[in-house]
Coordinates of C-alpha atoms and ligand atoms in Angstrom, one line a residue:
X10 CA 86.2 138.9 26.4
X11 CA 87.0 136.3 29.5
X12 CA 89.9 136.1 31.8
X13 CA 90.9 133.3 35.0
X14 CA 90.7 134.6 38.4
X15 CA 92.3 131.1 39.2
X16 CA 92.4 128.0 37.6
X17 CA 88.5 127.3 38.4
X18 CA 87.1 130.3 37.8
X19 CA 87.0 132.3 35.2
X20 CA 85.2 136.3 34.4
X21 CA 83.1 136.0 31.9
X22 CA 80.9 139.1 32.4
X23 CA 81.1 142.6 30.2
X24 CA 83.2 145.6 30.6
X25 CA 81.0 148.9 29.7
X26 CA 83.2 151.6 28.6
X27 CA 80.5 153.6 27.3
X28 CA 78.5 154.0 30.3
X29 CA 78.4 157.4 31.7
X30 CA 75.1 157.4 33.7
X31 CA 73.7 154.5 35.9
X32 CA 70.6 153.8 37.5
X33 CA 68.8 155.8 34.3
X34 CA 70.2 159.3 34.8
X35 CA 70.9 159.0 38.8
X36 CA 74.5 158.4 39.1
X37 CA 77.4 159.3 37.2
X38 CA 80.0 156.8 35.7
X39 CA 82.7 158.8 34.3
X40 CA 84.8 155.7 34.2
X41 CA 82.2 153.2 32.7
X42 CA 81.6 150.2 34.9
X43 CA 81.6 146.2 34.5
X44 CA 79.0 143.6 35.2
X45 CA 80.7 141.0 36.3
X46 CA 79.8 137.1 35.7
X47 CA 81.4 134.5 37.0
X48 CA 82.1 130.7 35.9
X49 CA 82.8 128.0 38.5
X50 CA 84.1 125.0 37.5
X51 CA 84.3 121.8 39.7
X52 CA 82.1 118.3 39.0
X53 CA 79.4 120.8 38.6
X54 CA 79.7 124.1 36.6
X55 CA 78.2 127.3 38.3
X56 CA 77.5 130.8 36.6
X57 CA 77.2 133.5 39.1
X58 CA 75.6 136.4 37.9
X59 CA 74.8 137.5 34.3
X60 CA 75.0 140.8 33.1
X61 CA 72.9 144.2 32.1
X62 CA 70.1 143.2 29.8
X63 CA 71.7 145.2 26.5
X64 CA 74.3 142.8 26.7
X65 CA 72.6 139.9 27.3
X66 CA 73.2 138.2 23.3
X67 CA 76.8 139.5 23.3
X68 CA 77.5 137.8 27.1
X69 CA 75.7 134.3 26.1
X70 CA 77.7 134.0 22.7
X71 CA 81.0 134.6 24.6
X72 CA 79.4 132.0 27.3
X73 CA 79.1 129.7 24.8
X74 CA 82.6 130.0 24.1
X75 CA 83.8 128.9 26.9
X76 CA 81.2 125.8 28.1
X77 CA 78.3 124.7 26.2
X78 CA 75.1 126.3 28.3
X79 CA 73.6 122.6 28.9
X80 CA 76.9 122.2 31.1
X81 CA 75.9 124.6 33.3
X82 CA 74.4 122.6 36.2
X83 CA 73.7 125.6 38.7
X84 CA 72.9 129.7 38.0
X85 CA 73.3 131.9 41.1
X86 CA 71.1 135.3 41.1
X87 CA 72.6 137.2 44.0
X88 CA 70.9 140.2 43.1
X89 CA 67.7 140.7 40.8
X90 CA 68.6 144.2 39.7
X91 CA 68.7 144.2 35.9
X92 CA 72.6 144.8 35.9
X93 CA 73.3 141.6 37.1
X94 CA 70.0 139.5 36.2
X95 CA 69.1 141.2 33.0
X96 CA 70.7 138.5 30.7
X97 CA 69.1 135.8 33.2
X98 CA 65.3 135.5 30.8
X99 CA 67.6 135.4 27.5
X100 CA 69.9 132.4 29.1
X101 CA 66.6 130.8 31.0
X102 CA 65.2 130.3 27.4
X103 CA 68.1 128.2 26.2
X104 CA 68.5 126.5 29.3
X105 CA 64.9 126.2 31.4
X106 CA 65.7 123.5 33.6
X107 CA 69.0 124.7 35.1
X108 CA 68.0 125.7 38.8
X109 CA 68.8 129.5 39.5
X110 CA 69.7 129.6 43.6
X111 CA 68.6 133.3 44.9
X112 CA 67.3 134.4 48.0
X113 CA 63.5 134.6 49.0
X114 CA 63.2 138.1 48.1
X115 CA 65.0 137.7 44.7
X116 CA 61.7 135.4 44.0
X117 CA 60.0 138.3 44.3
X118 CA 62.1 140.6 42.6
X119 CA 63.2 138.5 39.7
X120 CA 59.2 137.4 39.2
X121 CA 58.3 141.1 39.2
X122 CA 60.5 142.4 37.1
X123 CA 60.9 139.5 34.3
X124 CA 57.4 137.8 34.7
X125 CA 58.9 134.7 33.4
X126 CA 58.4 130.9 34.4
X127 CA 62.2 130.6 36.4
X128 CA 63.2 127.7 38.1
X129 CA 64.1 129.4 40.7
X130 CA 65.6 127.7 44.3
X131 CA 65.2 129.4 47.4
X132 CA 68.7 129.9 49.7
X133 CA 68.8 131.6 53.0
X134 CA 72.1 132.2 55.0
X135 CA 74.1 129.2 55.9
X136 CA 72.5 127.0 53.2
X137 CA 75.5 125.2 51.4
X138 CA 75.3 123.6 47.5
X139 CA 77.7 120.9 47.3
X140 CA 79.2 121.5 43.5
X141 CA 82.0 118.5 44.0
X142 CA 85.3 119.6 45.9
X143 CA 84.2 122.3 47.1
X144 CA 80.8 123.8 48.7
X145 CA 78.8 127.3 47.7
X146 CA 77.6 129.1 51.1
X147 CA 75.0 131.6 50.5
X148 CA 74.6 134.5 53.2
X149 CA 71.7 136.8 52.7
X150 CA 72.4 140.5 52.7
X151 CA 69.2 142.4 52.8
X152 CA 69.3 146.2 51.9
X153 CA 72.8 146.0 50.8
X154 CA 71.6 147.4 48.8
X155 CA 68.2 145.8 47.9
X156 CA 65.7 143.4 50.0
X157 CA 67.0 140.4 47.5
X158 CA 70.8 141.1 47.8
X159 CA 73.2 138.1 48.5
X160 CA 76.7 136.9 49.2
X161 CA 78.0 133.3 48.1
X162 CA 81.2 132.3 49.5
X163 CA 83.5 129.2 47.4
X164 CA 85.4 127.0 49.9
X165 CA 88.7 125.8 49.0
X166 CA 89.0 128.9 46.9
X167 CA 88.2 131.3 49.8
X168 CA 86.3 133.5 47.1
X169 CA 83.6 135.7 48.2
X170 CA 80.9 137.0 45.8
X171 CA 79.9 140.1 47.2
X172 CA 77.8 141.9 44.3
X173 CA 77.3 145.1 44.4
X174 CA 79.1 145.4 47.7
X175 CA 82.4 146.4 48.0
X176 CA 82.1 147.1 43.8
X177 CA 83.0 150.6 42.0
X178 CA 82.0 151.7 38.4
X179 CA 85.3 151.6 36.7
X180 CA 86.3 150.0 33.5
X181 CA 89.8 148.6 33.1
X182 CA 91.4 146.3 31.4
X183 CA 93.3 145.2 34.4
X184 CA 90.6 143.8 36.4
X185 CA 92.5 143.1 40.0
X186 CA 93.1 145.8 42.5
X187 CA 96.7 145.5 42.3
X188 CA 97.1 146.5 38.4
X189 CA 94.9 149.4 38.6
X190 CA 96.1 152.8 40.0
X191 CA 94.9 152.9 43.3
X192 CA 93.7 156.3 43.5
X193 CA 91.3 155.8 40.7
X194 CA 89.9 152.7 42.3
X195 CA 89.5 154.2 45.6
X196 CA 87.8 157.3 43.9
X197 CA 85.4 155.0 42.3
X198 CA 85.0 153.0 45.6
X199 CA 83.7 155.6 47.8
X200 CA 82.0 157.4 45.3
X201 CA 80.1 154.3 44.7
X202 CA 79.7 153.5 48.7
X203 CA 78.6 157.3 49.3
X204 CA 76.0 157.2 46.7
X205 CA 74.4 153.9 47.0
X206 CA 75.2 152.3 50.2
X207 CA 75.5 155.2 52.7
X208 CA 71.8 154.4 53.6
X209 CA 72.2 151.1 54.9
X210 CA 75.7 152.0 56.8
X211 CA 74.2 150.1 60.3
X212 CA 73.5 147.1 57.9
X213 CA 76.9 147.1 56.7
X214 CA 78.6 147.2 59.6
X215 CA 76.1 144.4 60.9
X216 CA 76.8 142.2 58.0
X217 CA 80.5 142.8 58.0
X218 CA 80.5 141.4 61.6
X219 CA 78.4 138.6 60.6
X220 CA 80.6 137.4 57.8
X221 CA 83.6 137.9 59.9
X222 CA 82.2 135.5 62.5
X223 CA 81.8 132.5 60.5
X224 CA 85.8 132.6 60.4
X225 CA 86.1 132.3 56.8
X226 CA 88.9 132.7 55.1
X227 CA 88.6 135.3 52.3
X228 CA 91.4 135.4 49.8
X229 CA 89.5 137.2 47.4
X230 CA 86.6 139.0 47.2
X231 CA 84.9 139.2 43.7
X232 CA 82.0 141.7 43.1
X233 CA 79.7 142.5 40.7
X234 CA 80.9 145.9 39.3
X235 CA 85.0 146.6 38.9
X236 CA 88.0 145.1 39.6
X237 CA 88.5 142.1 42.0
X238 CA 90.2 142.4 45.3
X239 CA 93.2 139.9 44.8
X240 CA 95.7 141.6 46.5
X241 CA 94.8 142.2 50.7
X242 CA 91.2 141.8 50.4
X243 CA 90.5 143.0 54.1
X244 CA 91.7 146.3 53.0
X245 CA 88.2 147.0 51.6
X246 CA 86.3 145.9 54.3
X247 CA 88.1 148.1 56.6
X248 CA 87.3 150.9 54.6
X249 CA 83.7 149.7 54.7
X250 CA 83.8 149.9 58.2
X251 CA 84.9 153.1 58.6
X252 CA 82.5 154.5 55.6
X253 CA 79.8 153.1 57.5
X254 CA 80.7 154.8 60.8
X255 CA 79.7 158.1 60.1
X256 CA 82.6 158.7 58.1
X257 CA 84.3 162.4 58.1
X258 CA 87.6 163.7 57.1
X259 CA 89.1 167.3 57.7
X260 CA 86.9 168.8 55.0
X261 CA 84.3 171.6 54.1
X262 CA 82.2 171.0 51.3
X263 CA 80.4 174.6 50.2
X264 CA 78.1 174.0 47.6
X265 CA 75.6 177.3 45.8
X266 CA 73.8 178.3 43.0
X267 CA 73.7 181.5 42.1
X268 CA 72.1 183.8 39.4
X269 CA 74.1 186.9 39.5
X270 CA 77.5 185.9 41.1
X271 CA 76.3 187.4 44.5
X272 CA 76.0 184.1 46.1
X273 CA 79.2 183.0 44.4
X274 CA 81.4 185.6 46.1
X275 CA 79.7 184.9 49.3
X276 CA 80.8 181.5 48.9
X277 CA 84.1 182.6 48.1
X278 CA 84.7 184.7 51.0
X279 CA 83.4 182.3 53.4
X280 CA 85.8 180.0 52.2
X281 CA 88.7 182.5 52.9
X282 CA 87.2 182.6 56.6
X283 CA 87.6 178.8 57.0
X284 CA 91.0 178.9 55.6
X285 CA 92.4 181.5 58.0
X286 CA 90.8 179.7 60.5
X287 CA 92.3 176.2 59.6
X288 CA 95.4 176.1 57.1
X289 CA 95.2 172.2 57.2
X290 CA 91.9 171.9 56.3
X291 CA 90.1 170.6 52.9
X292 CA 87.9 173.1 51.2
X293 CA 85.6 171.7 48.3
X294 CA 83.6 174.4 46.7
X295 CA 80.9 173.7 43.7
X296 CA 78.2 175.2 41.9
X297 CA 75.6 172.7 42.3
X298 CA 73.8 173.9 38.9
X299 CA 77.5 172.9 37.0
X300 CA 79.4 170.3 38.5
X301 CA 78.2 166.6 38.8
X302 CA 75.5 166.1 41.8
X303 CA 77.2 162.6 42.5
X304 CA 80.9 164.3 43.0
X305 CA 79.6 166.6 45.1
X306 CA 77.6 164.3 46.9
X307 CA 80.6 162.3 47.6
X308 CA 82.8 165.2 49.1
X309 CA 79.9 165.8 51.1
X310 CA 80.2 162.5 52.4
X311 CA 84.2 163.2 53.3
X312 CA 82.8 166.5 54.9
X313 CA 82.4 167.4 58.4
X314 CA 80.2 170.2 57.4
X315 CA 78.4 171.3 54.3
X316 CA 77.9 175.1 53.9
X317 CA 75.1 175.5 51.4
X318 CA 73.7 178.8 49.3
X319 CA 71.5 180.1 47.0
X320 CA 69.8 183.4 46.2
X321 CA 66.4 183.6 47.1
X322 CA 64.1 183.2 44.2
X323 CA 60.1 183.1 44.4
X324 CA 60.6 182.8 48.1
X325 CA 62.2 179.6 48.0
X326 CA 65.7 178.8 46.3
X327 CA 67.2 177.6 43.3
X328 CA 66.4 174.2 41.5
X329 CA 70.1 172.6 41.6
X330 CA 70.6 173.0 45.1
X331 CA 67.3 171.8 45.9
X332 CA 67.8 168.7 43.8
X333 CA 71.1 167.9 45.7
X334 CA 69.5 168.4 48.8
X335 CA 66.7 166.1 48.1
X336 CA 69.1 163.0 46.6
X337 CA 71.1 163.8 50.3
X338 CA 67.7 163.5 52.4
X339 CA 67.8 160.0 51.4
X340 CA 71.4 159.0 51.9
X341 CA 71.0 159.7 55.7
X342 CA 74.4 161.1 56.3
X343 CA 75.4 161.2 60.0
X344 CA 77.6 163.8 62.5
X345 CA 77.6 166.4 59.9
X346 CA 77.2 169.8 60.6
X347 CA 75.8 172.5 58.2
X348 CA 74.9 176.2 57.7
X349 CA 73.5 178.3 54.6
X350 CA 73.9 181.7 53.2
X351 CA 72.4 183.4 50.1
X352 CA 71.8 187.0 48.8
X353 CA 68.3 188.4 48.1
X354 CA 67.0 191.4 46.5
X355 CA 63.8 191.8 49.1
X356 CA 62.1 189.3 50.6
X357 CA 65.0 186.8 51.7
X358 CA 63.5 183.4 52.6
X359 CA 66.5 181.4 50.9
X360 CA 68.2 180.9 53.9
X361 CA 65.5 179.6 56.5
X362 CA 64.4 177.4 53.6
X363 CA 67.6 175.6 53.0
X364 CA 67.9 175.5 56.7
X365 CA 65.0 173.5 56.9
X366 CA 65.8 171.2 54.4
X367 CA 69.4 170.2 55.8
X368 CA 67.8 169.7 59.4
X369 CA 65.5 167.2 57.4
X370 CA 68.5 165.4 55.9
X371 CA 69.7 165.1 59.4
X372 CA 72.6 167.6 59.6
X373 CA 73.0 169.6 62.7
X374 CA 73.2 173.3 62.1
X375 CA 76.2 175.0 63.3
X376 CA 74.8 178.6 62.6
X377 CA 71.3 180.2 61.9
X378 CA 72.7 181.3 58.6
X379 CA 73.9 184.5 56.9
X380 CA 72.1 186.0 54.3
X381 CA 73.0 189.4 52.6
X382 CA 70.7 192.0 51.1
X383 CA 71.5 192.9 47.1
X384 CA 75.2 191.6 46.7
X385 CA 78.4 191.6 49.1
X386 CA 80.6 194.6 49.4
X387 CA 83.6 195.6 50.7
X388 CA 81.9 196.3 54.1
X389 CA 80.3 192.3 53.8
X390 CA 83.6 190.5 53.4
X391 CA 84.9 190.7 57.2
X392 CA 81.4 189.5 58.3
X393 CA 81.5 186.6 55.8
X394 CA 84.8 185.4 56.6
X395 CA 83.9 185.6 60.5
X396 CA 81.1 183.1 59.3
X397 CA 83.4 180.5 57.4
X398 CA 85.4 180.7 60.7
X399 CA 82.6 180.1 63.0
X400 CA 81.8 176.8 60.9
X401 CA 85.1 175.5 60.9
X402 CA 85.5 176.5 64.8
X403 CA 82.2 174.3 65.3
X404 CA 83.7 171.4 63.6
X405 CA 86.8 171.1 65.5
Ligands
FEO109 FE1 72.1 146.4 42.5 FE2 74.8 146.6 40.3 O1 72.9 146.1 41.0

C-alpha cells in the first residue's frame, strides 16, 4: 500500500492493524498503529524514515514498486528507535553508499542498536540539504522523546516531518485527519501524549516555540505514527501547547484494587460524595487490576486529582496499583492533587504507603487519607461521602 500526500510526496510506510502492545508490553494500542515512511521526489529522491524491523522485507519490496532503490539519493533517519529505523539495516545492505542524514545523537543510537557500518551524515538544527527546487531543513528535537529525535521540514511544500511528535497509535485506511472520526483521533493523540511525552512537557513547549520562531509556514504535519494533519495542522500544535502546560479538565479519577470488595465499596461512596459536591464534574472509576493501565494514565492526565485506594496486604498495598503508581512516577504530572483510601483487617499501612508513593510522583496530598477497619458499613457511608466532598472542594 502507498498513497500520495501531494504530487511530490508519497507515503510508503506500513499500517500495523494487529499491534496491541507497543514498547514491549508497556503501551496498549487498541487501534493498532502505523509506521509512516515518506518518499519525496525532486531532482533528488529522499526517503524520510523507515518502518519497524518485522516489516522490513515487506517495506522494501513495496518501496521497490515505487522507485528503484538505487534512485534513492538520500535517507533521513529522524529517530533511531526501531519502529522507524528497524528497516534501515536491510535497506542499507542494498544501497550501502546512500547517505543517511541524522542527528549526532542518532549516530550513537543507530550504531548502538544495529552495530552496522552505516553511511551516516550528522546534521544539526538549521542545517539545510538542497534536493533540487526545494530544501530540507533539519531541527533537532532532543528528548522528544529520545535524545536523537529530529524534525525535518520541506520548503516549498511546507511540510513538517515531525516523527513521534504529534503522532498517534491509530491504524486507519484513511490516513488524513480530515477523513477519520475526530473523537477517535483525539482519543489516541492524547493517550500518546499522556503516556509517552508528558515527562518532556517543558521541552515540548520550548521546541514548539523555537519552530514557530523560524516563521516557516506549515501546511501539513506528517508524523511517524497515525494520521497526517492535513486540515488545520495548527490544531494539534495548539493541543500540544495546552497538554504540555500542566493540563487538566474538571475531572477526578478514582483508582483502586480490592481483595474482598471493601475498598471497591469505599471507592463508590467516595464518588457519590464528589458527585454531591459538583454535579458538573467528570468522575472516572477504575479497578487497576481489571483495566488497561495506559487508559487509566490518560484519565489521570486529564484529571485535577487522583484518589488511589488499596486494602493493606503484608504491610503494603496491592501490586496492580503499585504498577500504576510506578509508571506515573516517571511521567512527572504537574499541578494535580491526590488522596488515598483503603480498608484493612489489622495493621492498616496501605494509606500511609500509598500517600508516600503519590508524593514521590509529584502529587500534592489534599488529605491525609481515609482508612477503614474491615468492611464499610452503613455507619461509614457519611464519612466516605464527606471525604469525596473534601477532595472535590480541594480542587476548586
Ligand atoms: Fe520513539 Fe515511534 O518511536
